[in-house]
Short mmCIF file of C-alpha atoms in Angstrom, two decimals:
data_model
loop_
_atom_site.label_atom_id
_atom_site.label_comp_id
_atom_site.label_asym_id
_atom_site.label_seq_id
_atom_site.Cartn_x
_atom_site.Cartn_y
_atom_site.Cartn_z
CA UNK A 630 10.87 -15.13 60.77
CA UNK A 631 10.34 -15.62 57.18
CA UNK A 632 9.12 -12.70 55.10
CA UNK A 633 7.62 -13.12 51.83
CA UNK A 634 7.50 -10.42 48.92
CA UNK A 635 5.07 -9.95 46.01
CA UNK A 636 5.28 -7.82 42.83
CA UNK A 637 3.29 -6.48 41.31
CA UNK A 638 0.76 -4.85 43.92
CA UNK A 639 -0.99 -4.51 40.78
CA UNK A 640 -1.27 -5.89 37.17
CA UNK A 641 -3.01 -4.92 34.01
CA UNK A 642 -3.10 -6.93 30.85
CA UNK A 643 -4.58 -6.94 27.45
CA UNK A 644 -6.38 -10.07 26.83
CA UNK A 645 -4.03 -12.77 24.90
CA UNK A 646 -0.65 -10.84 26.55
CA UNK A 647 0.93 -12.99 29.79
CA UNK A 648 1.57 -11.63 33.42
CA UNK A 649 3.91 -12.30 35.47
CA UNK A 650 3.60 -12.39 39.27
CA UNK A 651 7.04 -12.77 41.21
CA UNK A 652 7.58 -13.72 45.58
CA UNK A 653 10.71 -13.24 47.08
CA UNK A 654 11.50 -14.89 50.65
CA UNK A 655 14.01 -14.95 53.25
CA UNK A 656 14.02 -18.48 54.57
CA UNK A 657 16.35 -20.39 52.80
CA UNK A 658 14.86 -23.21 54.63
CA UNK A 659 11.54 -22.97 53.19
CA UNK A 660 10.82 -25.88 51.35
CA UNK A 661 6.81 -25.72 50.51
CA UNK A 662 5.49 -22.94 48.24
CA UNK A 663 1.37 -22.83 47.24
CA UNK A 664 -0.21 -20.29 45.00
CA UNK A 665 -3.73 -18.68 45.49
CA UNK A 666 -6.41 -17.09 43.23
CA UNK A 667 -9.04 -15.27 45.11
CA UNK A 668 -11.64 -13.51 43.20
CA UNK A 669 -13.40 -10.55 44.36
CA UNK A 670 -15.71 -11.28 47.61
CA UNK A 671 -14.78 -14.77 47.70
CA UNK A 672 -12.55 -17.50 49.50
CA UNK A 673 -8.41 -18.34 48.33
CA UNK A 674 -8.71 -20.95 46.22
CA UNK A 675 -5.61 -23.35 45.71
CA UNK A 676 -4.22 -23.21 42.14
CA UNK A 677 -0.20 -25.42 42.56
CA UNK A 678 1.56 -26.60 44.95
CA UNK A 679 5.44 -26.09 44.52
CA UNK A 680 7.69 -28.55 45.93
CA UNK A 681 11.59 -27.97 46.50
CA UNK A 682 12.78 -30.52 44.27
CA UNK A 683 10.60 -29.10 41.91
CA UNK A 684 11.30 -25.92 39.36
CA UNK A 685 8.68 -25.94 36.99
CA UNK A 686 5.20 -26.28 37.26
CA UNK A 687 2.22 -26.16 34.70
CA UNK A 688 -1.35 -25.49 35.24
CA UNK A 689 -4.11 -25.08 33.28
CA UNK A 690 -2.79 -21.73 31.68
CA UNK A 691 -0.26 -21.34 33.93
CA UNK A 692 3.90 -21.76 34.52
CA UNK A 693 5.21 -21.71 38.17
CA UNK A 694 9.10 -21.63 38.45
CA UNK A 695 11.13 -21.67 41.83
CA UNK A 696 14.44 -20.54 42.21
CA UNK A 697 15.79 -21.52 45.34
CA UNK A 698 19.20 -19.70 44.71
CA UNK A 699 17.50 -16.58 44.28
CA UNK A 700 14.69 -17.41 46.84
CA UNK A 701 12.34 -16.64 43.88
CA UNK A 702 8.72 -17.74 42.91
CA UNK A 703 7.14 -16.78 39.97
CA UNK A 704 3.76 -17.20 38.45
CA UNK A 705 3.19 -16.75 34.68
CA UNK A 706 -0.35 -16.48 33.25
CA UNK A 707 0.04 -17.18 29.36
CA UNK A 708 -2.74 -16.05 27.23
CA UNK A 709 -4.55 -14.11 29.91
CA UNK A 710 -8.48 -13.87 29.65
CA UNK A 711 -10.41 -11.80 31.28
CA UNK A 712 -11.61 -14.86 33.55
CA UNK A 713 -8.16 -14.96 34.85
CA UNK A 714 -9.29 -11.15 36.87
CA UNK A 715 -8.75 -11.89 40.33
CA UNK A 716 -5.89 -11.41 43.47
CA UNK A 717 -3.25 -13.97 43.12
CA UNK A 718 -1.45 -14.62 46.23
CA UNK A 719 2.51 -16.96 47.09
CA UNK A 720 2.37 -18.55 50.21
CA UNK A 721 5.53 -20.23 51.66
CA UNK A 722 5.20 -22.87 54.35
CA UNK A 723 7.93 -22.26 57.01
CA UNK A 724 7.16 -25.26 59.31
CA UNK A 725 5.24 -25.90 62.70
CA UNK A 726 1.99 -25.30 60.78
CA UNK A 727 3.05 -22.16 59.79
CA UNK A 728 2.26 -20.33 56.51
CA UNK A 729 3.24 -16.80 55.29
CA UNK A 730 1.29 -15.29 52.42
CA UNK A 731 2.82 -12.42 50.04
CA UNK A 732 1.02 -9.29 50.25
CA UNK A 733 -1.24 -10.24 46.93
CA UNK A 734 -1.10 -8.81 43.70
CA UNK A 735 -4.64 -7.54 41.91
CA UNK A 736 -4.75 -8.56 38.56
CA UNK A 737 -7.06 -7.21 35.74
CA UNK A 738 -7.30 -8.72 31.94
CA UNK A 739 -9.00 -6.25 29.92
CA UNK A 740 -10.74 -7.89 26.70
CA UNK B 1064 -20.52 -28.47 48.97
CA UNK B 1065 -18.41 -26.35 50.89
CA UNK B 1066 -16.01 -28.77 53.47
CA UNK B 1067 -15.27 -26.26 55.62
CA UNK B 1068 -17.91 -24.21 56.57
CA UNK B 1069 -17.93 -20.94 58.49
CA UNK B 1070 -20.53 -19.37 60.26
CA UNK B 1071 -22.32 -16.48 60.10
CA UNK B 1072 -20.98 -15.32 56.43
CA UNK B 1073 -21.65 -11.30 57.66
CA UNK B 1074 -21.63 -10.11 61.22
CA UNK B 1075 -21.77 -6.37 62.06
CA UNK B 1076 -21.00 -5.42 66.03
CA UNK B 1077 -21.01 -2.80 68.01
CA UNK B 1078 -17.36 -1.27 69.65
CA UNK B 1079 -17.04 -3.06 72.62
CA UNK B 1080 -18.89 -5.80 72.38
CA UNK B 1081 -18.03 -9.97 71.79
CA UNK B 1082 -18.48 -11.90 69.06
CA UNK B 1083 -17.68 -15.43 67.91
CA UNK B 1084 -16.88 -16.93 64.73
CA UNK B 1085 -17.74 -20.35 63.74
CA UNK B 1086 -15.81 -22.85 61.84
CA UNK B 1087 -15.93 -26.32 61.11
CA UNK B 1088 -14.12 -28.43 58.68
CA UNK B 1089 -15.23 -31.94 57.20
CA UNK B 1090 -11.76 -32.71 55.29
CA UNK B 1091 -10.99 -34.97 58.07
CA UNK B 1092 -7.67 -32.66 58.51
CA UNK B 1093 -5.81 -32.32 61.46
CA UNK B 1094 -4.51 -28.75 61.39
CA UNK B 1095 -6.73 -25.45 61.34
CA UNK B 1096 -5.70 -21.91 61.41
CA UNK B 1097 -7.41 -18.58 61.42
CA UNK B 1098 -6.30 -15.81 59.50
CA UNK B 1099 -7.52 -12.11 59.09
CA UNK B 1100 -7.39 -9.91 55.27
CA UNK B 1101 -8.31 -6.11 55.22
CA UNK B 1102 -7.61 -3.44 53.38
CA UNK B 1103 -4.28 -2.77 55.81
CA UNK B 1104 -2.64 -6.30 55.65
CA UNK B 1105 -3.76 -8.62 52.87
CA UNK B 1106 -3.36 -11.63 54.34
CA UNK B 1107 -2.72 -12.20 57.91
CA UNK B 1108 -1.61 -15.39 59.99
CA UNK B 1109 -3.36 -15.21 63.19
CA UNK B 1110 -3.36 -18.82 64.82
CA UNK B 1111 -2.77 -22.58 63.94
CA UNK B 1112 -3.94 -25.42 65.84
CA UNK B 1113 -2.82 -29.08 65.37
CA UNK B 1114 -5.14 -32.10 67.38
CA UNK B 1115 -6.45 -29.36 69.26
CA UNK B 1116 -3.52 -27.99 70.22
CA UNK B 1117 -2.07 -24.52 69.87
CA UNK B 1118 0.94 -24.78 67.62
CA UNK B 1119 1.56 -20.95 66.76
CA UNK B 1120 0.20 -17.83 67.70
CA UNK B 1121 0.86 -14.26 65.69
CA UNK B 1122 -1.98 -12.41 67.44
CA UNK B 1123 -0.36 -9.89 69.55
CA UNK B 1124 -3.93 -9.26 71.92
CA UNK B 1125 -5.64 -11.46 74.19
CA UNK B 1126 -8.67 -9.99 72.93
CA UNK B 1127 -8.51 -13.24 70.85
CA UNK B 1128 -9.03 -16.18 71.87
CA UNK B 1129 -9.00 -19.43 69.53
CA UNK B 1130 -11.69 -22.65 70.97
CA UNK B 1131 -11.37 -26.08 69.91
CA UNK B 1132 -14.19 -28.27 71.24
CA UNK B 1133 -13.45 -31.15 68.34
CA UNK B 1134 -11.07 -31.64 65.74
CA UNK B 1135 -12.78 -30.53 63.44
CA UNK B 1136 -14.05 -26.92 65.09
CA UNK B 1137 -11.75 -24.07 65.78
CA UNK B 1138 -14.19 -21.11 66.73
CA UNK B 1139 -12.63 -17.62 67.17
CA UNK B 1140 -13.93 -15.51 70.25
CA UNK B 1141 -12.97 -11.67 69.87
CA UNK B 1142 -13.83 -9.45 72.79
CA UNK B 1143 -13.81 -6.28 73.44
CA UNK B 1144 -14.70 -5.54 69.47
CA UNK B 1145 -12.73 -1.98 67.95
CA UNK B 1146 -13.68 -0.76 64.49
CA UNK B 1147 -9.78 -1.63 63.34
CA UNK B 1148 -10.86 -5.58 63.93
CA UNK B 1149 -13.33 -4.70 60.72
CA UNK B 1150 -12.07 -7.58 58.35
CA UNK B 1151 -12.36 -10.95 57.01
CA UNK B 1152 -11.94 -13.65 59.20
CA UNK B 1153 -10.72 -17.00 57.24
CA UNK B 1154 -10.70 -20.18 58.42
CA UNK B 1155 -8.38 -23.03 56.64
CA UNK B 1156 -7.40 -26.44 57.28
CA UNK B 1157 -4.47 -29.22 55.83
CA UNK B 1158 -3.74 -32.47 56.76
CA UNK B 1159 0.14 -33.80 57.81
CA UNK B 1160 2.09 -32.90 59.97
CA UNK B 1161 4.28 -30.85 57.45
CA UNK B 1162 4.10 -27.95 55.30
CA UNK B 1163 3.67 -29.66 51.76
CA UNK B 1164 -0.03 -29.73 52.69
CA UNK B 1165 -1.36 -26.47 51.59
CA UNK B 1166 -4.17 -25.27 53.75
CA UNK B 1167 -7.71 -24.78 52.24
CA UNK B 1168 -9.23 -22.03 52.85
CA UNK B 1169 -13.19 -21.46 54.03
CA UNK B 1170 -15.92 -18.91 52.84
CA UNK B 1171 -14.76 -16.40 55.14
CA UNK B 1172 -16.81 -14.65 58.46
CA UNK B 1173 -16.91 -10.44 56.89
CA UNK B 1174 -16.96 -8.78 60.33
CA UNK B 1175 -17.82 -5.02 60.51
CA UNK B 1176 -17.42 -3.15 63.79
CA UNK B 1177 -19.53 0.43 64.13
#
């Protein structure tokens, strides 16, 4: 089944700097990929979705690319602020109501 | 307010015992799954349910045991509790019948087994 990667594990920042948050897959059939903030003691909040026919994505703060040669999806946070202190989290949908989350990766922006 | 709501937010249990977690979602979606986090594995798939069906099913003991009264409730029964089922329990919930839905994701059930 598909198997999704996340690096870092962890991330720290200086305040202003950007972070970058990468998820490898297997599935080359994968065609759905979501991206999660969860902040300490709370619930996974949505932050993009990523579609296939889709490579770049901007948010509020954010850039999502997908490389589907590679199998790669990246988060950048530009200008990090210390609000942006949380676990960010790739999912990949794999079909048949199935979703497979990366492993997380604990971020910290330090003022 | 929250749209999917899960009940009770903290639940501590003794070893052995059965427990069951609440949820209920008022998206109007037609797809809920359970997952589990902890300290061991972040984030992990545990069941999905589509019209009250069961569509997939990671959970390699019987001990749990998805119920779907209504489309809109998927409850989670765990029996025979160990300490090692200490965890978050979150519910989530999309709509379609494909993946470009992403699910959203409840408060969470914190479960601690002594």
């Amino acid at each position: 089944g598909e198997q999704v990667e996340q690096r870092p594990p962890h991330l720290s920042v200086r305040e202003g700097d950007s972070a970058v948050i990468t998820c490898t897959y297997t599935d080359p059939n994968s065609y759905y990929f979501f991206w999660y903030k969860q902040e300490p003691g709370a619930s996974l909040q949505l932050l993009m979705k990523v579609f296939s026919s889709t490579e770049i994505n901007e948010g509020q703060g954010f850039t999502v690319l997908l490389n589907k040669k590679d199998k790669r999806l990246s988060l950048n946070l530009t200008a990090a602020h210390p609000g942006d202190s949380a676990a960010y989290f790739c999912a990949v949908g794999t079909g048949n109501y199935k979703y497979v989350f990366g492993a997380g990766t604990r971020l910290k922006v330090i003022a | 307010d929250p749209k999917i709501i899960q009940k009770p937010k903290y639940l501590v249990a003794v070893t052995g015992s059965e427990k069951i977690l609440i949820c209920e979602q008022y998206l109007g979606h037609n797809a809920m799954y359970w997952y589990r986090q902890s300290a061991k594995k972040p984030l992990e798939f545990m069941f999905s349910y589509s019209y009250q069906k069961l569509m997939d099913n990671q959970t390699a003991s019987s001990r749990f045991q998805p119920q779907s009264s209504k489309k809109n409730h998927l409850d989670l029964q765990i029996t025979a509790l160990k300490p090692d089922d200490s965890a978050t329990y979150f519910c989530a919930s999309s709509q379609g019948t494909v993946n470009n839905q992403a699910p959203l994701f409840g408060e969470g059930t914190r479960l601690s087994v002594l």
